[in-house]
Coordinates of C-alpha atoms and ligand atoms in Angstrom, one line a residue:
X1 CA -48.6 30.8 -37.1
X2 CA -51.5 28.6 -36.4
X3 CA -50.9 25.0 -35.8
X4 CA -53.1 22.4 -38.1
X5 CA -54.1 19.6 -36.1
X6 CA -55.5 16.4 -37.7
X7 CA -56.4 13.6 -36.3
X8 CA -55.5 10.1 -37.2
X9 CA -55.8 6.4 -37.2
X10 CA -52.9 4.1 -36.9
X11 CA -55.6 1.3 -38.1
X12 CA -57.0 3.4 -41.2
X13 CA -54.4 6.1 -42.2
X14 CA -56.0 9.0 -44.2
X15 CA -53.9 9.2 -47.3
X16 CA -54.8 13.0 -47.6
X17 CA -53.5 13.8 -44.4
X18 CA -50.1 12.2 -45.0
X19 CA -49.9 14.1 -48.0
X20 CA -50.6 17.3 -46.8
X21 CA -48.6 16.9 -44.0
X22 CA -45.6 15.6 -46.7
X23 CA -45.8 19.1 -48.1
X24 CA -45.6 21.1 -45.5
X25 CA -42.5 18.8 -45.4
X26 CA -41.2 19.1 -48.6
X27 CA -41.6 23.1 -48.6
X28 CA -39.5 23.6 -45.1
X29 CA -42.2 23.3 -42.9
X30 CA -42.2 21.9 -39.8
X31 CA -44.9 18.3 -38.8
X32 CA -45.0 17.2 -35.3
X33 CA -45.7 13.3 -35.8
X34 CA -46.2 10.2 -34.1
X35 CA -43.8 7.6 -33.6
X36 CA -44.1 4.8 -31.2
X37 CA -41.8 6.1 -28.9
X38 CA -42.4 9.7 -28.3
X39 CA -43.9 12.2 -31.1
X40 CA -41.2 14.0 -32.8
X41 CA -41.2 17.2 -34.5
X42 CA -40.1 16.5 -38.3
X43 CA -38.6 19.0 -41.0
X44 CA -36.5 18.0 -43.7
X45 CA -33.2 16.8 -42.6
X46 CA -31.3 17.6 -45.9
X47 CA -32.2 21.3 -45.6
X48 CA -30.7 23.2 -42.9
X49 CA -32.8 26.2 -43.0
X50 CA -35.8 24.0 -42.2
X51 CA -33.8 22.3 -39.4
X52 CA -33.1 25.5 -38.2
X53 CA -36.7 25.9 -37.4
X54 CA -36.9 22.8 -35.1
X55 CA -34.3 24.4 -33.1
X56 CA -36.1 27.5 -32.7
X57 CA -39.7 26.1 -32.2
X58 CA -37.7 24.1 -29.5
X59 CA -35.3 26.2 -28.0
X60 CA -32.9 24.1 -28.3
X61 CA -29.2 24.5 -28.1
X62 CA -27.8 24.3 -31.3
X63 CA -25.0 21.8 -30.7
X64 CA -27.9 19.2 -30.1
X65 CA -28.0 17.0 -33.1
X66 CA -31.1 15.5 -34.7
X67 CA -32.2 12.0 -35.3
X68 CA -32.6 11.6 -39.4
X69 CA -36.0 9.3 -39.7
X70 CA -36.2 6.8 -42.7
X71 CA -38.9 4.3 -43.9
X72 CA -37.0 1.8 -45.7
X73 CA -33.6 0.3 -45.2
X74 CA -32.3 1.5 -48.8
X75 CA -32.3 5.0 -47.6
X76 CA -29.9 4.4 -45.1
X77 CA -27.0 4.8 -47.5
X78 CA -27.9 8.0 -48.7
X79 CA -26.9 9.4 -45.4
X80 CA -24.7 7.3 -44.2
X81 CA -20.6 7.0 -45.1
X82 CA -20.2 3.3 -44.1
X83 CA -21.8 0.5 -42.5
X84 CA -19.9 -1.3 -40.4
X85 CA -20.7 -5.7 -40.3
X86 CA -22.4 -5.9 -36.8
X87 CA -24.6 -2.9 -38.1
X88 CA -25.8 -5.1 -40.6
X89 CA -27.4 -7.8 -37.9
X90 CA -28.4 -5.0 -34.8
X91 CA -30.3 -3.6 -37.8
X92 CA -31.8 -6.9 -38.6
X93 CA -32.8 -7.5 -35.2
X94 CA -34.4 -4.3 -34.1
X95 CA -35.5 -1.8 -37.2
X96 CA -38.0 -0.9 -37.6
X97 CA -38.3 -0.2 -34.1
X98 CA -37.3 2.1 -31.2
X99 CA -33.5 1.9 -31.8
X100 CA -31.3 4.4 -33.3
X101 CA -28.0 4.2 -34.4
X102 CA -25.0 6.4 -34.8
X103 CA -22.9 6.3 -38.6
X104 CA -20.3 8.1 -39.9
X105 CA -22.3 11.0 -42.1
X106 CA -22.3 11.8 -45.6
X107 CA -21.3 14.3 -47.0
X108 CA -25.2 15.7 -48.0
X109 CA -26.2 15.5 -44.0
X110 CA -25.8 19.2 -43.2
X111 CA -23.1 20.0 -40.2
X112 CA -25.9 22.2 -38.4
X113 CA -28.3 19.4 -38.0
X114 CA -25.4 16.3 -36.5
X115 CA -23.9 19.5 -33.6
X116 CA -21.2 19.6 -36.2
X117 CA -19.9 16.0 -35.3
X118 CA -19.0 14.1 -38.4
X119 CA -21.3 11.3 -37.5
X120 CA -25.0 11.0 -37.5
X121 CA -27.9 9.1 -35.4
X122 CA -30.2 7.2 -37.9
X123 CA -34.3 5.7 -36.6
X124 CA -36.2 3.4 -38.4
X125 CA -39.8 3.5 -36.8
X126 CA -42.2 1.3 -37.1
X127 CA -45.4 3.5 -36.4
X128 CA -47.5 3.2 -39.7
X129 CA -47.9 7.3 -39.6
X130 CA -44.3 8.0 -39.3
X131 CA -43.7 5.4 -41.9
X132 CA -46.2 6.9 -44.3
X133 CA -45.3 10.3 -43.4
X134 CA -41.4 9.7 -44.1
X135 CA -41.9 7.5 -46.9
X136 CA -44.5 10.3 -48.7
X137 CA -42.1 13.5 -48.3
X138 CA -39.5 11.2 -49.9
X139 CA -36.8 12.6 -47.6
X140 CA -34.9 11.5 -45.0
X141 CA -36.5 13.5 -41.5
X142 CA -34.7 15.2 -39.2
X143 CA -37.1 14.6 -35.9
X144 CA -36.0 15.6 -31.8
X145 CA -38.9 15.1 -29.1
X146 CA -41.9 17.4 -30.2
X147 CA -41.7 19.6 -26.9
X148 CA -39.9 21.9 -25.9
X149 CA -36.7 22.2 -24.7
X150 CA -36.0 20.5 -21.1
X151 CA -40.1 19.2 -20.8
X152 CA -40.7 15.8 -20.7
X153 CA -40.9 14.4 -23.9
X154 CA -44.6 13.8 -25.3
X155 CA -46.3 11.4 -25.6
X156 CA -49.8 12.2 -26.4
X157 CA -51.2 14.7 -28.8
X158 CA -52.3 16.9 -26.4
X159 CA -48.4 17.0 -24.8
X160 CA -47.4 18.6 -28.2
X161 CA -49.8 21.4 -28.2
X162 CA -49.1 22.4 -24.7
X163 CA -45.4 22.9 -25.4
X164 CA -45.8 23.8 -29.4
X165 CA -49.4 25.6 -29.7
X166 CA -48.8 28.3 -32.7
X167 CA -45.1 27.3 -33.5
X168 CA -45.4 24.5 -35.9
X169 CA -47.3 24.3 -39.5
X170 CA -49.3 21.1 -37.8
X171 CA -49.8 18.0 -36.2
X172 CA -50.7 14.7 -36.9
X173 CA -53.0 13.5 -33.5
X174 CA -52.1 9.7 -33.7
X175 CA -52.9 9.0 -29.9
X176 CA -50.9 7.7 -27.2
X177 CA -47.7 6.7 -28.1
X178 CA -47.0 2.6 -26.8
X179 CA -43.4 2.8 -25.8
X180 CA -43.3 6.1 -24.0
X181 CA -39.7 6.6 -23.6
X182 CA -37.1 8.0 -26.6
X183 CA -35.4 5.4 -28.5
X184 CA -32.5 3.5 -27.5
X185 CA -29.4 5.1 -28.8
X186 CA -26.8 2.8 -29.9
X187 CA -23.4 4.5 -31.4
X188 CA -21.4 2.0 -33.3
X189 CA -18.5 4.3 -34.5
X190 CA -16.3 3.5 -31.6
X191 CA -14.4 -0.2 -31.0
X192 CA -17.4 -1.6 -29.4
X193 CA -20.9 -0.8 -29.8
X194 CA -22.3 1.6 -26.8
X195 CA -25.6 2.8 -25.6
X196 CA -25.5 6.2 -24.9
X197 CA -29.1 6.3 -24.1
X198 CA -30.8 3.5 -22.7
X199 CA -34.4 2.7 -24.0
X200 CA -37.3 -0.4 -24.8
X201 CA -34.4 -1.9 -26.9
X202 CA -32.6 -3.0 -23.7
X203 CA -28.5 -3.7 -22.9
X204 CA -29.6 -7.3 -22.5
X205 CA -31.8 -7.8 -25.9
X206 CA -28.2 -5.8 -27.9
X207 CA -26.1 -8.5 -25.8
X208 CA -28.0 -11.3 -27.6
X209 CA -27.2 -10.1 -30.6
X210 CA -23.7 -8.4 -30.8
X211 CA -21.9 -9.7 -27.5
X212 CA -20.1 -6.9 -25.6
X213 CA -22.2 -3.6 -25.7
X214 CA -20.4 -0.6 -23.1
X215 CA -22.8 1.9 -21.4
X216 CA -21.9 5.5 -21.6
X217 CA -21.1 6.4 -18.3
X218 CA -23.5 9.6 -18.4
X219 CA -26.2 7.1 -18.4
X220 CA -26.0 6.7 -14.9
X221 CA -24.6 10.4 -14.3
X222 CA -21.2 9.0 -13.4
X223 CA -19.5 11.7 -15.2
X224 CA -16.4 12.9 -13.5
X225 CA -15.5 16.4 -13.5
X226 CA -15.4 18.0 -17.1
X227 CA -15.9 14.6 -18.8
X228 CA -19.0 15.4 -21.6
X229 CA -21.9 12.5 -22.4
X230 CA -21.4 11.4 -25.7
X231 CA -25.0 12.4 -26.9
X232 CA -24.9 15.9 -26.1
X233 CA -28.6 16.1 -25.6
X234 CA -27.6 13.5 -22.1
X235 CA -26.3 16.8 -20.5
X236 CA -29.6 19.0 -19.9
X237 CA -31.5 18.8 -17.2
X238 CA -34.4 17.1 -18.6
X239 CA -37.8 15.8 -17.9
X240 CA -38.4 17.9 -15.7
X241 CA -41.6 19.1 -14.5
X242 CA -41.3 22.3 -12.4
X243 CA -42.0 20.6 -9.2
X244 CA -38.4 19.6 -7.2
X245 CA -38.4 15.6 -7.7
X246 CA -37.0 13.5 -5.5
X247 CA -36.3 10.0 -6.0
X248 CA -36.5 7.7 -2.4
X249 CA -35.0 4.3 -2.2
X250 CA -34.9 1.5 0.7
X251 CA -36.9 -0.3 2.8
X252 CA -38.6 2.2 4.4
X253 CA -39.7 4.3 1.2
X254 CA -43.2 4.9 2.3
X255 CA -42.5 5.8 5.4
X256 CA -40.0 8.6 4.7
X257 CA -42.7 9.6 2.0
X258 CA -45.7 9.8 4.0
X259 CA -43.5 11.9 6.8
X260 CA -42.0 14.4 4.2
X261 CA -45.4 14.8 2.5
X262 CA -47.3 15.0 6.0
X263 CA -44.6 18.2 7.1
X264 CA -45.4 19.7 3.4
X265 CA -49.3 19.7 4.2
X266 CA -48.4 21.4 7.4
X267 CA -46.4 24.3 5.9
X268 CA -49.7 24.2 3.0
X269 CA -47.6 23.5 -0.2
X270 CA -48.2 21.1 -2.8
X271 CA -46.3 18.0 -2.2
X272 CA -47.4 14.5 -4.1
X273 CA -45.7 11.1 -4.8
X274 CA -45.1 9.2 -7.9
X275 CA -45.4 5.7 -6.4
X276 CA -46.8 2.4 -8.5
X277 CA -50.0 0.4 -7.9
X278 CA -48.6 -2.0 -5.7
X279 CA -48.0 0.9 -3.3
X280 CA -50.5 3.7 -4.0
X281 CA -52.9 3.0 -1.2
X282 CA -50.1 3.5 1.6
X283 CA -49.4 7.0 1.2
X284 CA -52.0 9.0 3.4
X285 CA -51.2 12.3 2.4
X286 CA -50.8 14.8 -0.9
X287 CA -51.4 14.0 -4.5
X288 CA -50.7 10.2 -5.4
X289 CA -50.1 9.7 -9.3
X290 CA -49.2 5.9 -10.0
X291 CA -47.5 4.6 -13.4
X292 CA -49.0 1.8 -13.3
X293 CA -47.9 -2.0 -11.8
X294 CA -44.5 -2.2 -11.1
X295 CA -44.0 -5.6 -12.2
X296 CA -44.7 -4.2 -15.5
X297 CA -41.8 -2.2 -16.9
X298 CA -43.7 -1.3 -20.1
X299 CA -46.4 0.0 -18.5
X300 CA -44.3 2.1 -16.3
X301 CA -42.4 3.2 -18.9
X302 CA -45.4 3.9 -21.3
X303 CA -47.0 6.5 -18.5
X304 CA -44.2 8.0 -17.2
X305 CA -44.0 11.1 -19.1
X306 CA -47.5 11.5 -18.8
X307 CA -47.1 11.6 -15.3
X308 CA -44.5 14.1 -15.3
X309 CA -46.5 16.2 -17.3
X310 CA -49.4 15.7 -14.8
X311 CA -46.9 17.4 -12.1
X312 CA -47.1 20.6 -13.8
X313 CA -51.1 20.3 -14.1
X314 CA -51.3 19.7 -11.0
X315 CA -49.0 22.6 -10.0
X316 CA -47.0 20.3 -7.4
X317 CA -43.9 22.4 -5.8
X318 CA -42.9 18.9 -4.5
X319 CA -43.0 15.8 -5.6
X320 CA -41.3 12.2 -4.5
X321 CA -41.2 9.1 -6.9
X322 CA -40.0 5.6 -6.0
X323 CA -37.4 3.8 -8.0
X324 CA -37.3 0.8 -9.9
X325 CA -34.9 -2.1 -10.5
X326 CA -32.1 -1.4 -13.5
X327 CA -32.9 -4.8 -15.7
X328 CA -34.3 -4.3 -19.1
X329 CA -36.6 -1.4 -19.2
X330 CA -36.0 -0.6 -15.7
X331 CA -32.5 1.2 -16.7
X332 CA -34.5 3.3 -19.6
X333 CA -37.1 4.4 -16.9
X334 CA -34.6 5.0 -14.1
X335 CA -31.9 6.9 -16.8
X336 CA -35.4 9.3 -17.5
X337 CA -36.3 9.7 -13.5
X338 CA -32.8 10.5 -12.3
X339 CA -32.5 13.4 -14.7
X340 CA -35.7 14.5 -13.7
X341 CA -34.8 14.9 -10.2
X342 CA -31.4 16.4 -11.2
X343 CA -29.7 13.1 -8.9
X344 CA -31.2 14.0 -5.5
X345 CA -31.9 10.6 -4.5
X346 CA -33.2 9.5 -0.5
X347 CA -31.7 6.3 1.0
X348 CA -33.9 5.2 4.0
Ligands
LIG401 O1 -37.4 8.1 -29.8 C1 -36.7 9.0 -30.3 O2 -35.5 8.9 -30.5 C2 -37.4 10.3 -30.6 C3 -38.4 10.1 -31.8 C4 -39.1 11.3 -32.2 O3 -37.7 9.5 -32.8 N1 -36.5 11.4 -30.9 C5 -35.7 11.9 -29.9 O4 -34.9 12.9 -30.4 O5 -35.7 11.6 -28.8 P1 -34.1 14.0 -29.4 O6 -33.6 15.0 -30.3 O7 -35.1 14.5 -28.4 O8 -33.0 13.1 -28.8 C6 -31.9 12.8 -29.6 C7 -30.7 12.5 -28.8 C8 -30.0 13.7 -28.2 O9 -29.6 13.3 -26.9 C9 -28.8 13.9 -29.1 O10 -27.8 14.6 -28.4 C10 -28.5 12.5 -29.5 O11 -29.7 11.9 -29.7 N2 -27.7 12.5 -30.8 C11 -28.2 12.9 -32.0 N3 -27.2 12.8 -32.9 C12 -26.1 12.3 -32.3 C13 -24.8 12.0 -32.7 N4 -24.4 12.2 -34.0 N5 -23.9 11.6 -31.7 C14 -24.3 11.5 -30.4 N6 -25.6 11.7 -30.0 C15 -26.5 12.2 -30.9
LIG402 MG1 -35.7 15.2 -26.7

């Protein structure tokens, strides 16, 4: 299949684009789209034969559910079997925006689509192309990350057509997405509301708003034996590029660094570091990417998948990245980077 690629402008959106991207929608097709967080791959989440095709051009396990997309807060009960009252303000608060939350399904919402749970995961974005896109097909959109399965998720056009080149009917080339990282995922169908991925809606902004808010313990990969994350999607090995990652912690991070990537350079393999601006200058050896200034969470966040993608590029067998405190952002960013390095972490 070839993959249609047009470009387009947050600022001025092309109304013949949306609409022939709306009918590939409409007719099964698959649309890889952008969204502010990451670019998803859309199909009609009503139909599961369509949705059947995300999972393929993925490879994706098919007891991974899907995120249904909507563009206006009316849709919601089409999908949706109850709202519960603190629903009512988080949604207030936050959509539309990079937070999704987890209902109990109607009965239209297609078992193959929610990994046959009887609830399902519900984002309201605010990118003016998904918006337009969603509100033109007229149908709620079922949308995962637009790589595939176990890359980092992508965040510019060009990280779609590496991973989906010839397996999608097209993409809509809106740029670089701003947050970077995949929504927030909040569910609300247990006793207290509980984030089972952490995102740029933070634990601390949901606490203003509804009080108590529990962390699934996956988050952290504190999982004891045979215990499951509650988003299935929590239990691949993720993110990561094909280089080993390792993430190095303690005062004497650079130093450890420099040593390990000094021996690497001595044995002639690839090593590099993922370090931040306030640090990139001290390390003397291998490739150094930087995510930007670590006083900055947003930014960090916003490059980070770029980054990991740059890995691969850059065909590093080795690479060691520097942490970053767990307040706010920093518990989205650090969720992404320990998966990434599969929870080898350094103490110095
Ligand atoms: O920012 C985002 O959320 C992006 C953009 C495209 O909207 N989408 C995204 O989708 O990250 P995906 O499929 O890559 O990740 C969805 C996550 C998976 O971990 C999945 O297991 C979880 O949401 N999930 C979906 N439905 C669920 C449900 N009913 N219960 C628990 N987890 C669910
Ligand atoms: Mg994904």
């Amino acid at each position: 299949m070839k993959t249609v690629v047009e470009k387009i402008k947050e600022s001025a959106i092309e109304e013949d684009s949306i609409l022939r991207a709306a009918g590939i929608l409409q007719r099964g097709g698959l649309v890889a789209f952008p969204t502010e967080t990451v670019y998803g791959l859309g199909a009609n989440g009503l139909d599961s034969a369509a949705c059947k095709k995300i999972y393929e051009a993925k490879g994706r396990p098919s007891d991974n559910p899907l995120i249904l997309h909507i563009s206006a807060l009316d849709e919601l009960e089409r999908i949706v079997s109850s709202v519960p009252a603190e629903a009512e303000k988080i949604m207030e608060a936050f959509w539309p925006g990079p937070l999704t939350l987890i209902f109990s399904k109607a009965a239209c919402v297609p078992k193959e689509i929610t990994g046959g749970f009887e609830t399902v995961a519900v984002r309201f974005p605010s990118h003016p192309v998904a918006n337009a896109l969603i509100k033109a097909a007229g149908l709620p959109i079922a949308a995962p990350s637009a790589n595939r399965s176990g890359r980092p998720s992508p965040t510019r056009a060009s990280h779609v057509l590496a991973d989906l080149d010839g397996r999608i009917d097209m993409l809509l080339d809106g740029g670089s997405a701003c947050v970077g990282l995949e929504s927030t995922i909040l569910d609300l169908t247990g006793e207290a509301p509980m984030i089972l991925r952490p995102g740029a809606v933070t634990k601390e902004m949901l606490m203003d708003i509804c009080g108590e808010v529990l962390v699934d313990p996956a988050v952290y990969g504190h999982l004891e034996p045979g215990q499951k994350p509650k988003a299935p999607g929590m239990k691949y090995t993720h993110y990561s590029p094909k280089a080993e990652v390792v993430l190095v912690q303690g005062p004497q991070t650079v130093e450890y660094i420099n040593a390990r990537l000094l021996e690497w350079k001595g044995l002639g393999r690839r090593a590099g570091v993922i370090a931040a601006d306030q640090t990139k200058n001290r390390y003397l050896h291998g490739v150094v990417l930087s995510l930007g200034d670590r006083e900055n969470l947003e930014q960090i966040g916003a490059s980070l998948f770029h980054v990991l993608r740059q890995c691969d590029c850059l065909e590093l067998e080795i690479v060691y990245a520097e942490m970053f405190g767990e307040a706010g952002e920093g518990a989205a960013i650090m969720n992404r980077l320990r998966k990434a390095a599969g929870y080898q972490i350094v103490n110095t």
